[in-house]
Amino acid sequence: MEQRFARESRCFKTSRIFPTDVNNHNTLFGGKLMSYIDDIASIAAHKHCRRSVVTASTDSVDFLYPIHTSDSVCLESFVTWTGKSSMEVFVKVVTEDLKTGERKIAATSFLTFVALDDNKVPVEVPQVVPETEEETKLHESAPQRAEMRRIRRVESKKLAGFFTMKYPWE
């Protein structure tokens, strides 16, 4: 089976926070950050498998600190674990106050992507090989997150079967 190092998928994106990016609390709108996260994570997944990918799930987004207009935000992503055709991608969001230089981890996120062939059929991906302490910790704890995803997916499908698809006026 083909293997790739986690570092081969590593990506970075730095953005400035503008007044048009904030919510009514004058902090970065969560949806904007989630868009940045999905974007950078998809690039890491694509780099790992060198195939088209689709987001299978956004497993978690934990907002730890608010991000202000005086800040920049730097996102770092890499593949932490692989299944047969799926890849878990970790995204770390670091905010930096551009006036003081103070940096904080503002958010963390895990997403799952599936690699597709030219016919949009899931295809096998290379296994990921961690090297750093951070990569190894995330890789070792990935099977537990994968099991939680599996359980949540089963529960989501059950719940979806309960919901109606009728329009409110029907």
PDB file of C-alpha atoms in Angstrom:
ATOM      1  CA  MET A   1       0.000   0.000   0.000  1.00  0.00           C
ATOM      2  CA  GLU A   2       1.254   3.449  -0.896  1.00  0.00           C
ATOM      3  CA  GLN A   3       2.177   5.785   1.971  1.00  0.00           C
ATOM      4  CA  ARG A   4       2.719   9.532   2.289  1.00  0.00           C
ATOM      5  CA  PHE A   5       4.061  11.601   5.146  1.00  0.00           C
ATOM      6  CA  ALA A   6       1.624  13.935   6.906  1.00  0.00           C
ATOM      7  CA  ARG A   7       3.950  16.844   6.081  1.00  0.00           C
ATOM      8  CA  GLU A   8       3.330  16.260   2.363  1.00  0.00           C
ATOM      9  CA  SER A   9      -0.276  17.385   2.829  1.00  0.00           C
ATOM     10  CA  ARG A  10       0.481  20.316   5.130  1.00  0.00           C
ATOM     11  CA  CYS A  11      -1.032  23.637   4.012  1.00  0.00           C
ATOM     12  CA  PHE A  12      -1.113  27.180   5.407  1.00  0.00           C
ATOM     13  CA  LYS A  13      -3.400  30.127   4.777  1.00  0.00           C
ATOM     14  CA  THR A  14      -3.135  33.544   6.411  1.00  0.00           C
ATOM     15  CA  SER A  15      -5.860  36.162   6.166  1.00  0.00           C
ATOM     16  CA  ARG A  16      -6.493  39.575   7.599  1.00  0.00           C
ATOM     17  CA  ILE A  17      -9.814  40.194   9.353  1.00  0.00           C
ATOM     18  CA  PHE A  18     -11.782  43.080   7.878  1.00  0.00           C
ATOM     19  CA  PRO A  19     -14.915  44.810   9.189  1.00  0.00           C
ATOM     20  CA  THR A  20     -16.987  43.022   6.513  1.00  0.00           C
ATOM     21  CA  ASP A  21     -15.896  39.654   8.021  1.00  0.00           C
ATOM     22  CA  VAL A  22     -17.307  40.213  11.509  1.00  0.00           C
ATOM     23  CA  ASN A  23     -20.615  39.568  13.228  1.00  0.00           C
ATOM     24  CA  ASN A  24     -22.669  41.740  15.594  1.00  0.00           C
ATOM     25  CA  HIS A  25     -20.122  41.064  18.370  1.00  0.00           C
ATOM     26  CA  ASN A  26     -17.364  42.560  16.192  1.00  0.00           C
ATOM     27  CA  THR A  27     -15.578  39.196  15.992  1.00  0.00           C
ATOM     28  CA  LEU A  28     -14.966  36.988  12.970  1.00  0.00           C
ATOM     29  CA  PHE A  29     -18.222  35.471  11.740  1.00  0.00           C
ATOM     30  CA  GLY A  30     -18.147  31.728  12.488  1.00  0.00           C
ATOM     31  CA  GLY A  31     -19.423  30.839   9.028  1.00  0.00           C
ATOM     32  CA  LYS A  32     -16.558  32.746   7.429  1.00  0.00           C
ATOM     33  CA  LEU A  33     -14.034  30.821   9.517  1.00  0.00           C
ATOM     34  CA  MET A  34     -15.787  27.548   8.677  1.00  0.00           C
ATOM     35  CA  SER A  35     -15.451  28.391   4.984  1.00  0.00           C
ATOM     36  CA  TYR A  36     -11.716  29.026   5.441  1.00  0.00           C
ATOM     37  CA  ILE A  37     -11.441  25.708   7.324  1.00  0.00           C
ATOM     38  CA  ASP A  38     -13.216  23.651   4.635  1.00  0.00           C
ATOM     39  CA  ASP A  39     -11.134  25.316   1.916  1.00  0.00           C
ATOM     40  CA  ILE A  40      -7.727  24.647   3.499  1.00  0.00           C
ATOM     41  CA  ALA A  41      -8.721  21.135   4.617  1.00  0.00           C
ATOM     42  CA  SER A  42      -9.833  20.207   1.091  1.00  0.00           C
ATOM     43  CA  ILE A  43      -6.450  21.306  -0.266  1.00  0.00           C
ATOM     44  CA  ALA A  44      -4.617  19.133   2.293  1.00  0.00           C
ATOM     45  CA  ALA A  45      -6.792  16.120   1.413  1.00  0.00           C
ATOM     46  CA  HIS A  46      -6.290  16.677  -2.318  1.00  0.00           C
ATOM     47  CA  LYS A  47      -2.506  16.980  -1.861  1.00  0.00           C
ATOM     48  CA  HIS A  48      -2.428  13.732   0.130  1.00  0.00           C
ATOM     49  CA  CYS A  49      -4.237  11.568  -2.416  1.00  0.00           C
ATOM     50  CA  ARG A  50      -3.680  13.638  -5.587  1.00  0.00           C
ATOM     51  CA  ARG A  51      -7.333  13.018  -6.480  1.00  0.00           C
ATOM     52  CA  SER A  52     -10.534  15.000  -6.400  1.00  0.00           C
ATOM     53  CA  VAL A  53     -12.063  15.006  -2.931  1.00  0.00           C
ATOM     54  CA  VAL A  54     -15.423  15.775  -1.367  1.00  0.00           C
ATOM     55  CA  THR A  55     -16.190  16.799   2.186  1.00  0.00           C
ATOM     56  CA  ALA A  56     -17.881  13.819   3.848  1.00  0.00           C
ATOM     57  CA  SER A  57     -18.303  15.541   7.195  1.00  0.00           C
ATOM     58  CA  THR A  58     -17.212  18.413   9.319  1.00  0.00           C
ATOM     59  CA  ASP A  59     -16.643  16.395  12.450  1.00  0.00           C
ATOM     60  CA  SER A  60     -15.959  19.276  14.796  1.00  0.00           C
ATOM     61  CA  VAL A  61     -15.188  22.951  14.913  1.00  0.00           C
ATOM     62  CA  ASP A  62     -14.256  24.190  18.347  1.00  0.00           C
ATOM     63  CA  PHE A  63     -14.132  27.968  18.690  1.00  0.00           C
ATOM     64  CA  LEU A  64     -11.714  28.635  21.553  1.00  0.00           C
ATOM     65  CA  TYR A  65     -11.056  32.405  21.353  1.00  0.00           C
ATOM     66  CA  PRO A  66     -12.741  35.245  19.473  1.00  0.00           C
ATOM     67  CA  ILE A  67     -10.957  36.697  16.456  1.00  0.00           C
ATOM     68  CA  HIS A  68     -11.040  40.493  16.134  1.00  0.00           C
ATOM     69  CA  THR A  69     -10.514  42.978  13.313  1.00  0.00           C
ATOM     70  CA  SER A  70      -7.098  43.840  14.752  1.00  0.00           C
ATOM     71  CA  ASP A  71      -6.078  40.196  14.159  1.00  0.00           C
ATOM     72  CA  SER A  72      -4.788  38.051  11.372  1.00  0.00           C
ATOM     73  CA  VAL A  73      -5.756  34.420  11.253  1.00  0.00           C
ATOM     74  CA  CYS A  74      -3.447  31.617  10.125  1.00  0.00           C
ATOM     75  CA  LEU A  75      -4.878  28.204   9.319  1.00  0.00           C
ATOM     76  CA  GLU A  76      -2.688  25.106   9.190  1.00  0.00           C
ATOM     77  CA  SER A  77      -4.028  21.784   7.934  1.00  0.00           C
ATOM     78  CA  PHE A  78      -2.755  18.272   7.270  1.00  0.00           C
ATOM     79  CA  VAL A  79      -4.033  14.717   6.912  1.00  0.00           C
ATOM     80  CA  THR A  80      -3.873  12.912  10.243  1.00  0.00           C
ATOM     81  CA  TRP A  81      -5.382   9.518   9.429  1.00  0.00           C
ATOM     82  CA  THR A  82      -6.692   7.521   6.490  1.00  0.00           C
ATOM     83  CA  GLY A  83      -9.259   4.832   5.985  1.00  0.00           C
ATOM     84  CA  LYS A  84      -9.782   3.004   2.702  1.00  0.00           C
ATOM     85  CA  SER A  85     -11.041   6.000   0.691  1.00  0.00           C
ATOM     86  CA  SER A  86     -11.426   8.546   3.483  1.00  0.00           C
ATOM     87  CA  MET A  87      -9.026  10.957   5.121  1.00  0.00           C
ATOM     88  CA  GLU A  88      -9.278  12.787   8.421  1.00  0.00           C
ATOM     89  CA  VAL A  89      -7.885  16.318   8.174  1.00  0.00           C
ATOM     90  CA  PHE A  90      -6.947  18.476  11.157  1.00  0.00           C
ATOM     91  CA  VAL A  91      -7.094  22.259  10.974  1.00  0.00           C
ATOM     92  CA  LYS A  92      -5.466  24.500  13.562  1.00  0.00           C
ATOM     93  CA  VAL A  93      -6.487  28.172  13.575  1.00  0.00           C
ATOM     94  CA  VAL A  94      -3.984  30.597  15.107  1.00  0.00           C
ATOM     95  CA  THR A  95      -4.987  34.204  15.642  1.00  0.00           C
ATOM     96  CA  GLU A  96      -2.395  36.932  15.968  1.00  0.00           C
ATOM     97  CA  ASP A  97      -3.044  40.418  17.269  1.00  0.00           C
ATOM     98  CA  LEU A  98      -1.228  42.481  14.652  1.00  0.00           C
ATOM     99  CA  LYS A  99      -0.577  45.313  17.129  1.00  0.00           C
ATOM    100  CA  THR A 100       0.874  43.277  20.008  1.00  0.00           C
ATOM    101  CA  GLY A 101       2.021  40.071  18.303  1.00  0.00           C
ATOM    102  CA  GLU A 102       0.086  37.947  20.818  1.00  0.00           C
ATOM    103  CA  ARG A 103      -0.843  34.570  19.302  1.00  0.00           C
ATOM    104  CA  LYS A 104      -3.506  32.093  20.418  1.00  0.00           C
ATOM    105  CA  ILE A 105      -4.992  28.926  19.068  1.00  0.00           C
ATOM    106  CA  ALA A 106      -8.441  30.327  18.304  1.00  0.00           C
ATOM    107  CA  ALA A 107     -10.059  27.173  16.918  1.00  0.00           C
ATOM    108  CA  THR A 108      -9.450  23.556  16.001  1.00  0.00           C
ATOM    109  CA  SER A 109     -11.340  21.395  13.565  1.00  0.00           C
ATOM    110  CA  PHE A 110     -11.504  17.869  12.191  1.00  0.00           C
ATOM    111  CA  LEU A 111     -13.048  17.096   8.820  1.00  0.00           C
ATOM    112  CA  THR A 112     -13.395  13.939   6.765  1.00  0.00           C
ATOM    113  CA  PHE A 113     -12.887  13.821   3.012  1.00  0.00           C
ATOM    114  CA  VAL A 114     -13.383  11.039   0.486  1.00  0.00           C
ATOM    115  CA  ALA A 115     -11.178  10.643  -2.588  1.00  0.00           C
ATOM    116  CA  LEU A 116     -12.936  10.166  -5.930  1.00  0.00           C
ATOM    117  CA  ASP A 117     -11.812   8.812  -9.277  1.00  0.00           C
ATOM    118  CA  ASP A 118     -12.731  10.434 -12.595  1.00  0.00           C
ATOM    119  CA  ASN A 119     -16.185   8.790 -12.444  1.00  0.00           C
ATOM    120  CA  LYS A 120     -16.827  10.207  -8.959  1.00  0.00           C
ATOM    121  CA  VAL A 121     -16.459   6.749  -7.373  1.00  0.00           C
ATOM    122  CA  PRO A 122     -14.581   6.478  -4.046  1.00  0.00           C
ATOM    123  CA  VAL A 123     -11.003   5.331  -4.546  1.00  0.00           C
ATOM    124  CA  GLU A 124      -8.275   4.079  -2.193  1.00  0.00           C
ATOM    125  CA  VAL A 125      -5.968   6.642  -0.624  1.00  0.00           C
ATOM    126  CA  PRO A 126      -2.371   6.308   0.539  1.00  0.00           C
ATOM    127  CA  GLN A 127      -1.836   5.651   4.227  1.00  0.00           C
ATOM    128  CA  VAL A 128      -0.526   8.618   6.181  1.00  0.00           C
ATOM    129  CA  VAL A 129       2.727   8.425   8.119  1.00  0.00           C
ATOM    130  CA  PRO A 130       3.111  10.819  11.055  1.00  0.00           C
ATOM    131  CA  GLU A 131       6.544  12.151  12.003  1.00  0.00           C
ATOM    132  CA  THR A 132       6.218  14.961  14.543  1.00  0.00           C
ATOM    133  CA  GLU A 133       4.901  14.671  18.082  1.00  0.00           C
ATOM    134  CA  GLU A 134       1.771  16.624  17.106  1.00  0.00           C
ATOM    135  CA  GLU A 135       1.135  14.440  14.030  1.00  0.00           C
ATOM    136  CA  THR A 136       1.701  11.242  16.041  1.00  0.00           C
ATOM    137  CA  LYS A 137      -0.693  12.270  18.831  1.00  0.00           C
ATOM    138  CA  LEU A 138      -3.414  13.089  16.297  1.00  0.00           C
ATOM    139  CA  HIS A 139      -2.764   9.880  14.340  1.00  0.00           C
ATOM    140  CA  GLU A 140      -2.905   7.689  17.459  1.00  0.00           C
ATOM    141  CA  SER A 141      -6.158   9.248  18.668  1.00  0.00           C
ATOM    142  CA  ALA A 142      -7.809   9.086  15.209  1.00  0.00           C
ATOM    143  CA  PRO A 143      -9.409   5.619  15.518  1.00  0.00           C
ATOM    144  CA  GLN A 144     -11.419   6.852  18.512  1.00  0.00           C
ATOM    145  CA  ARG A 145     -12.643   9.858  16.495  1.00  0.00           C
ATOM    146  CA  ALA A 146     -13.413   7.547  13.549  1.00  0.00           C
ATOM    147  CA  GLU A 147     -15.602   5.380  15.777  1.00  0.00           C
ATOM    148  CA  MET A 148     -17.435   8.465  17.074  1.00  0.00           C
ATOM    149  CA  ARG A 149     -18.007   9.540  13.433  1.00  0.00           C
ATOM    150  CA  ARG A 150     -19.364   6.102  12.566  1.00  0.00           C
ATOM    151  CA  ILE A 151     -21.812   6.169  15.486  1.00  0.00           C
ATOM    152  CA  ARG A 152     -22.878   9.738  14.728  1.00  0.00           C
ATOM    153  CA  ARG A 153     -23.452   8.868  11.053  1.00  0.00           C
ATOM    154  CA  VAL A 154     -25.702   5.913  11.981  1.00  0.00           C
ATOM    155  CA  GLU A 155     -27.666   8.136  14.357  1.00  0.00           C
ATOM    156  CA  SER A 156     -27.916  10.907  11.747  1.00  0.00           C
ATOM    157  CA  LYS A 157     -29.342   8.469   9.189  1.00  0.00           C
ATOM    158  CA  LYS A 158     -31.907   7.242  11.713  1.00  0.00           C
ATOM    159  CA  LEU A 159     -32.907  10.801  12.527  1.00  0.00           C
ATOM    160  CA  ALA A 160     -33.106  11.745   8.838  1.00  0.00           C
ATOM    161  CA  GLY A 161     -35.568   8.891   8.329  1.00  0.00           C
ATOM    162  CA  PHE A 162     -37.835  10.483  10.907  1.00  0.00           C
ATOM    163  CA  PHE A 163     -38.017  13.920   9.275  1.00  0.00           C
ATOM    164  CA  THR A 164     -40.655  14.903   6.784  1.00  0.00           C
ATOM    165  CA  MET A 165     -39.835  16.313   3.379  1.00  0.00           C
ATOM    166  CA  LYS A 166     -43.217  17.936   2.896  1.00  0.00           C
ATOM    167  CA  TYR A 167     -43.555  21.656   2.445  1.00  0.00           C
ATOM    168  CA  PRO A 168     -45.132  23.422   5.430  1.00  0.00           C
ATOM    169  CA  TRP A 169     -48.297  24.145   3.456  1.00  0.00           C
ATOM    170  CA  GLU A 170     -48.868  20.498   2.515  1.00  0.00           C
TER     171      GLU A 170
END
